[in-house]
PDB file of C-alpha atoms in Angstrom:
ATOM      1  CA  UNK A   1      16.758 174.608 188.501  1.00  0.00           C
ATOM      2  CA  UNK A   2      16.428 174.582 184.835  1.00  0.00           C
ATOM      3  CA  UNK A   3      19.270 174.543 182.312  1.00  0.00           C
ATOM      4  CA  UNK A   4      19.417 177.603 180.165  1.00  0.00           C
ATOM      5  CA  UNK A   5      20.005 175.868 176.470  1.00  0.00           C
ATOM      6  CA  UNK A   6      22.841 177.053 174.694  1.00  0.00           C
ATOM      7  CA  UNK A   7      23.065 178.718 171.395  1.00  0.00           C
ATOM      8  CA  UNK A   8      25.544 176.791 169.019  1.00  0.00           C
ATOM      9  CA  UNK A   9      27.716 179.895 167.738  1.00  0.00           C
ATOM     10  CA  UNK A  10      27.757 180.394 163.855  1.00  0.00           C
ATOM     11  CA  UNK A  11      31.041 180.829 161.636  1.00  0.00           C
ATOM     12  CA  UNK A  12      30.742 182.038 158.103  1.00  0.00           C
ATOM     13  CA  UNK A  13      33.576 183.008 155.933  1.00  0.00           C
ATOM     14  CA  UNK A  14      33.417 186.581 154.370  1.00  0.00           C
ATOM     15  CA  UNK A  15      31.525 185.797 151.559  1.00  0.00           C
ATOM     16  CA  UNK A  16      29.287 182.276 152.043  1.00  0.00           C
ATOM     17  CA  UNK A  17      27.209 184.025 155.096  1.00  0.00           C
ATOM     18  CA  UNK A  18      24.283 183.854 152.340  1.00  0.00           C
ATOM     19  CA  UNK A  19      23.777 180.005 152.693  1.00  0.00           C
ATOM     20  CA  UNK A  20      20.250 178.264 152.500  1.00  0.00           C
ATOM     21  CA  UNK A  21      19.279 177.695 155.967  1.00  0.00           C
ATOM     22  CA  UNK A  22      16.786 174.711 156.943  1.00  0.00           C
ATOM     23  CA  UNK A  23      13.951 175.425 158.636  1.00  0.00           C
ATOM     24  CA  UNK A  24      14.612 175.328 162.582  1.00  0.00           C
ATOM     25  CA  UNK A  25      11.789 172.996 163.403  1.00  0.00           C
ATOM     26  CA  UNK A  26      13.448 170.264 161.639  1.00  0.00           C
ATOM     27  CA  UNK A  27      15.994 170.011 164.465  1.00  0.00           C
ATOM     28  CA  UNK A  28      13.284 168.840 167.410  1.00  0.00           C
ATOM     29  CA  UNK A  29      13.494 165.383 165.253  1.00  0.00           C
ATOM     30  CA  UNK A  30      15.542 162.301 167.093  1.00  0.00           C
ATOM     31  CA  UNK A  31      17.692 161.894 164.358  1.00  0.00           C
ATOM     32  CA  UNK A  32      18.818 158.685 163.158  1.00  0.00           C
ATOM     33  CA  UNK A  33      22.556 157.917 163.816  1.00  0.00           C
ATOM     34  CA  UNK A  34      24.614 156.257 160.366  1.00  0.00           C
ATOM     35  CA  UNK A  35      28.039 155.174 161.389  1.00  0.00           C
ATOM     36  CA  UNK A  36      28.158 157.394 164.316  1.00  0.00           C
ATOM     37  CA  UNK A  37      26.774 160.703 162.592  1.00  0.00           C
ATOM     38  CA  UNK A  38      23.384 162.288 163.783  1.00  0.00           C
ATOM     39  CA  UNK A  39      20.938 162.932 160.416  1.00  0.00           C
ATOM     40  CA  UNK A  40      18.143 164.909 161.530  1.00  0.00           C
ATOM     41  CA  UNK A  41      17.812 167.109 158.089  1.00  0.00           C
ATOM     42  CA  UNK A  42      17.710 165.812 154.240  1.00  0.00           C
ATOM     43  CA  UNK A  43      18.043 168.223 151.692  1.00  0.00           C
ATOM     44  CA  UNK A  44      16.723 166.472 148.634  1.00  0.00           C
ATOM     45  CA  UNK A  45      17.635 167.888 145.407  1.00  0.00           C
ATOM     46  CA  UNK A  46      20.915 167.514 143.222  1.00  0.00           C
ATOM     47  CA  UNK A  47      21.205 171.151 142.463  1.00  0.00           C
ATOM     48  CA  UNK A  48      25.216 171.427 143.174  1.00  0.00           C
ATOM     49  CA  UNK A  49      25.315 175.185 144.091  1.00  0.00           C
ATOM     50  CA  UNK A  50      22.258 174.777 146.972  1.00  0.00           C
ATOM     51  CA  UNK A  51      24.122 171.410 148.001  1.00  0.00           C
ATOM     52  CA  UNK A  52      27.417 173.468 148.601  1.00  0.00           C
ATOM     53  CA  UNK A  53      25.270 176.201 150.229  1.00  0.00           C
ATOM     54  CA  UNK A  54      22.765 174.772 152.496  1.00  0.00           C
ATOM     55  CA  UNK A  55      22.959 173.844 156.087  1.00  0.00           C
ATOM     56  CA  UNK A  56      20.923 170.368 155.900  1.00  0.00           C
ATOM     57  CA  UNK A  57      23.560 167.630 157.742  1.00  0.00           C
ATOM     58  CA  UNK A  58      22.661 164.937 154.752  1.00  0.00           C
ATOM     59  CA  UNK A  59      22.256 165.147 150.921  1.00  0.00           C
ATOM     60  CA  UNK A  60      19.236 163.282 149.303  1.00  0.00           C
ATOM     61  CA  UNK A  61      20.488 163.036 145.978  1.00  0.00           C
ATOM     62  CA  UNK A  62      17.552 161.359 144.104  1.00  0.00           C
ATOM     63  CA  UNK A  63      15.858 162.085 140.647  1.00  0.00           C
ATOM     64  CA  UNK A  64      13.224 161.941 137.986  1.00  0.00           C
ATOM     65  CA  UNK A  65      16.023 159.617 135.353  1.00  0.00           C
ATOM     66  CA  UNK A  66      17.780 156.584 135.634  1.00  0.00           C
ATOM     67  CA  UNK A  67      20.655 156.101 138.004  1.00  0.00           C
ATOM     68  CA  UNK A  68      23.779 157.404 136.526  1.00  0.00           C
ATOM     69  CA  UNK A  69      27.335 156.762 138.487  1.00  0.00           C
ATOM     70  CA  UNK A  70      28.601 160.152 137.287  1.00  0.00           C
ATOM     71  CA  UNK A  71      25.881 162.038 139.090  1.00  0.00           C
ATOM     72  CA  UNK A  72      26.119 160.332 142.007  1.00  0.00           C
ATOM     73  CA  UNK A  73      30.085 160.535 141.546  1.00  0.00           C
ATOM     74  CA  UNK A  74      29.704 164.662 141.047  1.00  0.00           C
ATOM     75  CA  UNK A  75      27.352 165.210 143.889  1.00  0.00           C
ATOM     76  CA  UNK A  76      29.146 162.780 146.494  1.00  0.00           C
ATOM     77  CA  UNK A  77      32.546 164.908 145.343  1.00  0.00           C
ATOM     78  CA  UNK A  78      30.922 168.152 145.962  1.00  0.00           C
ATOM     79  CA  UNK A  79      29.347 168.069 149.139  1.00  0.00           C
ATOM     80  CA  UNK A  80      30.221 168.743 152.542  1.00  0.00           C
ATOM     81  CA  UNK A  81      27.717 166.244 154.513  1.00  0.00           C
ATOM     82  CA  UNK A  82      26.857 162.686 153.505  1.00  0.00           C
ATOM     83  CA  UNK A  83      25.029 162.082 150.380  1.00  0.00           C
ATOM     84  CA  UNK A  84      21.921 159.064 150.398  1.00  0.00           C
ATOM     85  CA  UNK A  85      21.915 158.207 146.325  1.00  0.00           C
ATOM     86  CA  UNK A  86      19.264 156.923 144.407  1.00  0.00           C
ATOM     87  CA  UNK A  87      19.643 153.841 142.469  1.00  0.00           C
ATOM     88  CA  UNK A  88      16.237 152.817 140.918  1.00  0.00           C
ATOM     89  CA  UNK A  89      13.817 150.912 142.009  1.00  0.00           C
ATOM     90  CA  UNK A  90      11.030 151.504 139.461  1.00  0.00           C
ATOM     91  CA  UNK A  91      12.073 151.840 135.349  1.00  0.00           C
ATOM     92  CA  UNK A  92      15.749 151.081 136.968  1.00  0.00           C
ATOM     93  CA  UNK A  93      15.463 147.271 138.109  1.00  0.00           C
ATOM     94  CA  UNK A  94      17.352 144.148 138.551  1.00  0.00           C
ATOM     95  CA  UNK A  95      20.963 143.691 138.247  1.00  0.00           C
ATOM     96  CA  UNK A  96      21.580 147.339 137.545  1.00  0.00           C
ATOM     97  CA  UNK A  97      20.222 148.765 140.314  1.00  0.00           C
ATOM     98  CA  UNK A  98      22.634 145.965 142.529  1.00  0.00           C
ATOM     99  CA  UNK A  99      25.235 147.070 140.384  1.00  0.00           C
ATOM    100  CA  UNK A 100      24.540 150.994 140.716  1.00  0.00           C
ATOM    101  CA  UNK A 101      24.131 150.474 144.449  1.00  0.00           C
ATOM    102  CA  UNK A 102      27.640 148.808 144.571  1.00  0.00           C
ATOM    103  CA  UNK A 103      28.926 152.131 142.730  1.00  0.00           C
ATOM    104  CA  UNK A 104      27.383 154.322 145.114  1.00  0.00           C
ATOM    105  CA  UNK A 105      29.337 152.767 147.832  1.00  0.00           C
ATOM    106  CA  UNK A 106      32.851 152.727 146.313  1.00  0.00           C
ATOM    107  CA  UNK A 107      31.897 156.091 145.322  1.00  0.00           C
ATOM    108  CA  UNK A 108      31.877 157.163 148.680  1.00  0.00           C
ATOM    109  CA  UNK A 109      27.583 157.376 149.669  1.00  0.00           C
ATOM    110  CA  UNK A 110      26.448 157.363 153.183  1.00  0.00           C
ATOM    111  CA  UNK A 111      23.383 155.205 151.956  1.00  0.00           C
ATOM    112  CA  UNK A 112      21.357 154.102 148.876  1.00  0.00           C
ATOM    113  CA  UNK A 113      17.677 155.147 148.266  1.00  0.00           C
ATOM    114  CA  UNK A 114      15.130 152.822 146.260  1.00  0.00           C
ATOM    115  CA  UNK A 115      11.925 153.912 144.818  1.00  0.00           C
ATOM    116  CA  UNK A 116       8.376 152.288 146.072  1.00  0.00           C
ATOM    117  CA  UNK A 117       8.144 150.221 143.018  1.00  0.00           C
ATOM    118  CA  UNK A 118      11.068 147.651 143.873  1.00  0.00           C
ATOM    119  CA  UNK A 119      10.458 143.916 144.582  1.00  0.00           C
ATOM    120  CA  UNK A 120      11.723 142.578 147.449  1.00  0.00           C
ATOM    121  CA  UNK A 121      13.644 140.082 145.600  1.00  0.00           C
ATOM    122  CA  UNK A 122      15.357 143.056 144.282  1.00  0.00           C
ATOM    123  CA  UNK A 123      15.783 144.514 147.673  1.00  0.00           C
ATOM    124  CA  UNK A 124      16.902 141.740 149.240  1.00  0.00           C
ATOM    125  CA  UNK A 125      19.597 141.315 146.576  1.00  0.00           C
ATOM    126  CA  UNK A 126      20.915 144.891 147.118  1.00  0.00           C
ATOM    127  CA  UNK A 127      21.128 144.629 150.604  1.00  0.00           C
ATOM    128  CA  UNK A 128      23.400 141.329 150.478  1.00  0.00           C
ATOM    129  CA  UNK A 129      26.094 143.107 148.409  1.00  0.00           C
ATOM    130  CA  UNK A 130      26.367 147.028 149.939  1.00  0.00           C
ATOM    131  CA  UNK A 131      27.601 147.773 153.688  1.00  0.00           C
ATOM    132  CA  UNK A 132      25.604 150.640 153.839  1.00  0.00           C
ATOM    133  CA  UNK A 133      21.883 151.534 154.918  1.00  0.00           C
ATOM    134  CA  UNK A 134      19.318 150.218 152.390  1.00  0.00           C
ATOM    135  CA  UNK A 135      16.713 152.760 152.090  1.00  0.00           C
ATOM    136  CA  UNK A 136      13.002 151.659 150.991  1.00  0.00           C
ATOM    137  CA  UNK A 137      10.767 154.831 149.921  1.00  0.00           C
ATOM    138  CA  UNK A 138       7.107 154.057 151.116  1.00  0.00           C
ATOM    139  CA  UNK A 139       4.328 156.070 149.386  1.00  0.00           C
ATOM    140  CA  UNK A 140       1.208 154.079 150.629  1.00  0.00           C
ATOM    141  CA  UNK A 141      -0.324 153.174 153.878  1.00  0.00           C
ATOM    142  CA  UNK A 142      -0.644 149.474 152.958  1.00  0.00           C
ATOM    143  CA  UNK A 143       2.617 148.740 152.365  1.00  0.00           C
ATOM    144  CA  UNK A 144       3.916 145.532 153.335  1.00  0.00           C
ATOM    145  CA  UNK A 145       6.278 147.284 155.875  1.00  0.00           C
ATOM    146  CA  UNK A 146       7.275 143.913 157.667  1.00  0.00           C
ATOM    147  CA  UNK A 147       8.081 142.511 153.889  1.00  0.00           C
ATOM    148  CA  UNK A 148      10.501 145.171 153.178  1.00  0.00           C
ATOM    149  CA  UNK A 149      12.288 144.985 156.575  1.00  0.00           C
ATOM    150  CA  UNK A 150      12.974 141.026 156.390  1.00  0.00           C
ATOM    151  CA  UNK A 151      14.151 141.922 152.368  1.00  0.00           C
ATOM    152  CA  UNK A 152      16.847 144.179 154.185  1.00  0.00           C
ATOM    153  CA  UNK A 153      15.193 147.752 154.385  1.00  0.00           C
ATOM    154  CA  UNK A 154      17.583 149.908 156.998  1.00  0.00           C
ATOM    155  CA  UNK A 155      15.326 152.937 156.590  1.00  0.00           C
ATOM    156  CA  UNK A 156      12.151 153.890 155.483  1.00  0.00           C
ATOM    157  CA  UNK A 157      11.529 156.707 153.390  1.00  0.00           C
ATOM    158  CA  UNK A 158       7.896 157.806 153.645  1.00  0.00           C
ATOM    159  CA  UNK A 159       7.016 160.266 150.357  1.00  0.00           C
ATOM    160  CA  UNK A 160       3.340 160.650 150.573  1.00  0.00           C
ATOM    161  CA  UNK A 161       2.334 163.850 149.434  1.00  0.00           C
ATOM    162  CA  UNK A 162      -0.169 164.869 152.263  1.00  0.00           C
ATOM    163  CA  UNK A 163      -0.762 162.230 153.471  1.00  0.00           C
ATOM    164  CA  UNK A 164       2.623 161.505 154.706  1.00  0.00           C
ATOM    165  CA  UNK A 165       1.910 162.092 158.785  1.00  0.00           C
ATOM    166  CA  UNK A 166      -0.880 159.629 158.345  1.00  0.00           C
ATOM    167  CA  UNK A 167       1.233 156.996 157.226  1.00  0.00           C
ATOM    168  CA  UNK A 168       4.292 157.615 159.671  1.00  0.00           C
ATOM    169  CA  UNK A 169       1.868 157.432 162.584  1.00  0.00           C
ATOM    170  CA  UNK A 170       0.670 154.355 160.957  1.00  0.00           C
ATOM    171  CA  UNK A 171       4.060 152.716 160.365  1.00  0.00           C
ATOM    172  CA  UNK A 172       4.965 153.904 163.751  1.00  0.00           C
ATOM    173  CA  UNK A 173       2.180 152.326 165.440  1.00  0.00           C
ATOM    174  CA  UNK A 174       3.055 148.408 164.286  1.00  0.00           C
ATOM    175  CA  UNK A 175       6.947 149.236 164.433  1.00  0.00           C
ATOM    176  CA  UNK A 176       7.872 151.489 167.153  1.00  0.00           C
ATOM    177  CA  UNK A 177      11.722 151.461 166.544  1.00  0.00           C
ATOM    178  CA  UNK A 178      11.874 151.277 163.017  1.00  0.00           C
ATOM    179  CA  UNK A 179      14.319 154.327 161.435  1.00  0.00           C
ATOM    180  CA  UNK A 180      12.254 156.952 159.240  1.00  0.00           C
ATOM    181  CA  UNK A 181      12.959 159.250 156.937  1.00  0.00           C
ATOM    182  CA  UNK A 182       9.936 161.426 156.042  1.00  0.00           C
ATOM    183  CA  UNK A 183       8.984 164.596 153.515  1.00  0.00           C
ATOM    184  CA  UNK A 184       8.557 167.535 155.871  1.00  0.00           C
ATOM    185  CA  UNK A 185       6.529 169.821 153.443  1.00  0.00           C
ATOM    186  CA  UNK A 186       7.519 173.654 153.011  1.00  0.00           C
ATOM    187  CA  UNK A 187       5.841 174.701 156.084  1.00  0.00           C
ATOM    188  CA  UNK A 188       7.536 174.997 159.658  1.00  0.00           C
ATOM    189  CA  UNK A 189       3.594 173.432 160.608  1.00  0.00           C
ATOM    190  CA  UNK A 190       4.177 170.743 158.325  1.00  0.00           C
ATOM    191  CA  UNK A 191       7.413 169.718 159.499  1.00  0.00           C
ATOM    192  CA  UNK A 192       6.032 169.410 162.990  1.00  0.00           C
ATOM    193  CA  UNK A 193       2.613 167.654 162.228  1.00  0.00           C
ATOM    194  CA  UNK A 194       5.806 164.878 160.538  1.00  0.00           C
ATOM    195  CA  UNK A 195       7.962 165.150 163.456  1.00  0.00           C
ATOM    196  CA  UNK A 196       5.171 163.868 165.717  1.00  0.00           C
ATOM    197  CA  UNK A 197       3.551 161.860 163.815  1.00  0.00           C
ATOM    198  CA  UNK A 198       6.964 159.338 164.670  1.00  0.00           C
ATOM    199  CA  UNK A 199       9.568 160.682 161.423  1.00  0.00           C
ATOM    200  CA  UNK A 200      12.965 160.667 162.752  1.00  0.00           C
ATOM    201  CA  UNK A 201      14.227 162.879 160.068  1.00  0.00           C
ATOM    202  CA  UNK A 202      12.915 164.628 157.420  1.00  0.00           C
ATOM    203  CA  UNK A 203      14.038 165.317 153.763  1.00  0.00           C
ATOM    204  CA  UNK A 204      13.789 169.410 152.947  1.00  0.00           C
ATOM    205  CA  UNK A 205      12.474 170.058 149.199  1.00  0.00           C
ATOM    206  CA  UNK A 206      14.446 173.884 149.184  1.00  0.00           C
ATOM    207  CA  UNK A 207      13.354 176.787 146.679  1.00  0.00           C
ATOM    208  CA  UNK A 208      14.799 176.483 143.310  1.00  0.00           C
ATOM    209  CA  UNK A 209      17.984 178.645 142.093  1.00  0.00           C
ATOM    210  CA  UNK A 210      15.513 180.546 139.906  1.00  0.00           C
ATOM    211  CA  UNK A 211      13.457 181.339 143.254  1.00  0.00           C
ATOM    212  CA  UNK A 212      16.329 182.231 145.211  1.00  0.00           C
ATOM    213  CA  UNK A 213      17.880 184.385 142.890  1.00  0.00           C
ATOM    214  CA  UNK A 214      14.785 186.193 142.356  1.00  0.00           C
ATOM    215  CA  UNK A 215      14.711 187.131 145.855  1.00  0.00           C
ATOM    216  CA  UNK A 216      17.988 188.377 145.419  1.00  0.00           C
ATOM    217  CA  UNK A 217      17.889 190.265 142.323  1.00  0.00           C
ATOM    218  CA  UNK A 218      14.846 192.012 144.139  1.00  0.00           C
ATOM    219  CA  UNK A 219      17.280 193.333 146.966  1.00  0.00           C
ATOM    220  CA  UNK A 220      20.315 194.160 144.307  1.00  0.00           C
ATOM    221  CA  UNK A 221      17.248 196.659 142.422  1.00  0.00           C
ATOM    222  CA  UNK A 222      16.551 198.386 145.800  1.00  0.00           C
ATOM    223  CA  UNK A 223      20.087 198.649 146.879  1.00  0.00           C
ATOM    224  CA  UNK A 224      20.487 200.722 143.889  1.00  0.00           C
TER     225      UNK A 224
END
């Protein structure tokens, strides 16, 4: 006879019941397991107020600017779940990124995040100097994938666009047991066509303030 799966019951306080939910297909993903805690959801932006109010179980704080220790100081303060910080990779290089990456850990992140651009040299530098996961973003489906795991990639980030199922299915196909983190789209379909395609979690791109308080201001007019 069948288990009947149980419902995980829900506690809100009086007032944050209006939180930014992630889409529910995110959670038939494995997960990957960082020092003992289960990250099956990413929520990548470094908008404070959705990072406070937003049920993703991880943080992907990374950005369009150079690395700067008192973002990644701010955000890592501020949220409830583990933050992953970017620290360069591509205009950010060399000895600053091994030095922002060293920042990020005192500072308290779960894992550092490197753009596509990075050299292994680079990589392989960072990843002798931090105790926590090393996270390689992969945008293209011939990457050296086997180059950036013996430089010290822990995780793979795969960011591309729509092709981004195509190239974990790829990936997945040469390394079977390799941790990845993958862009799940906006779409509940999208998120699946990721999930089984081989991503073991997937990062969450969530409506903008300006989005979500349009939606609200809309309910606030008819309420009146």
């Amino acid at each position: 006879m069948a288990q009947e799966k149980k419902i995980s019951p829900r506690v809100y306080g009086q007032l944050r019941h209006n939180i930014l939910h992630i889409p529910n297909t995110v959670y038939e993903a494995s997960g990957i397991i960082v020092n003992g805690r289960r990250i099956k959801s990413c929520v990548f932006t470094t908008d404070l107020a959705i990072i406070r109010n937003c049920d993703a179980d991880a943080v992907f704080a990374v950005y369009p600017f150079t690395p700067q220790q008192a973002i990644s100081d701010a955000i890592i303060k501020a949220a409830y779940t583990p933050v992953f910080c970017g620290v360069g990779g591509g205009t950010t290089n060399g000895l600053r990124t091994v030095g922002l990456a060293k920042d990020a850990e005192s500072q308290g992140a779960m894992g550092v995040v490197l753009n596509a651009p990075v050299s292994n040299l680079n990589l392989q530098a960072i990843a002798r100097v931090v105790d926590i996961p090393v996270i390689i973003t992969v945008t293209r489906a011939d990457t050296d994938i086997a180059g950036r795991l013996f430089a010290g990639a822990n995780i793979l980030n795969v960011a591309g666009g729509f092709q981004t199922p195509e190239i974990v299915a790829s990936i997945r196909k040469d390394f079977p047991d390799v941790p990845i983190i993958a862009t799940g789209g906006k779409t509940a379909e999208s998120i699946a066509e990721t999930i089984a395609a081989g991503a073991n979690a997937i990062t969450y791109t969530p409506p903008s303030t300006q989005e979500l308080f349009k939606e609200m201001m809309g309910k606030y007019r008819e309420s009146l």
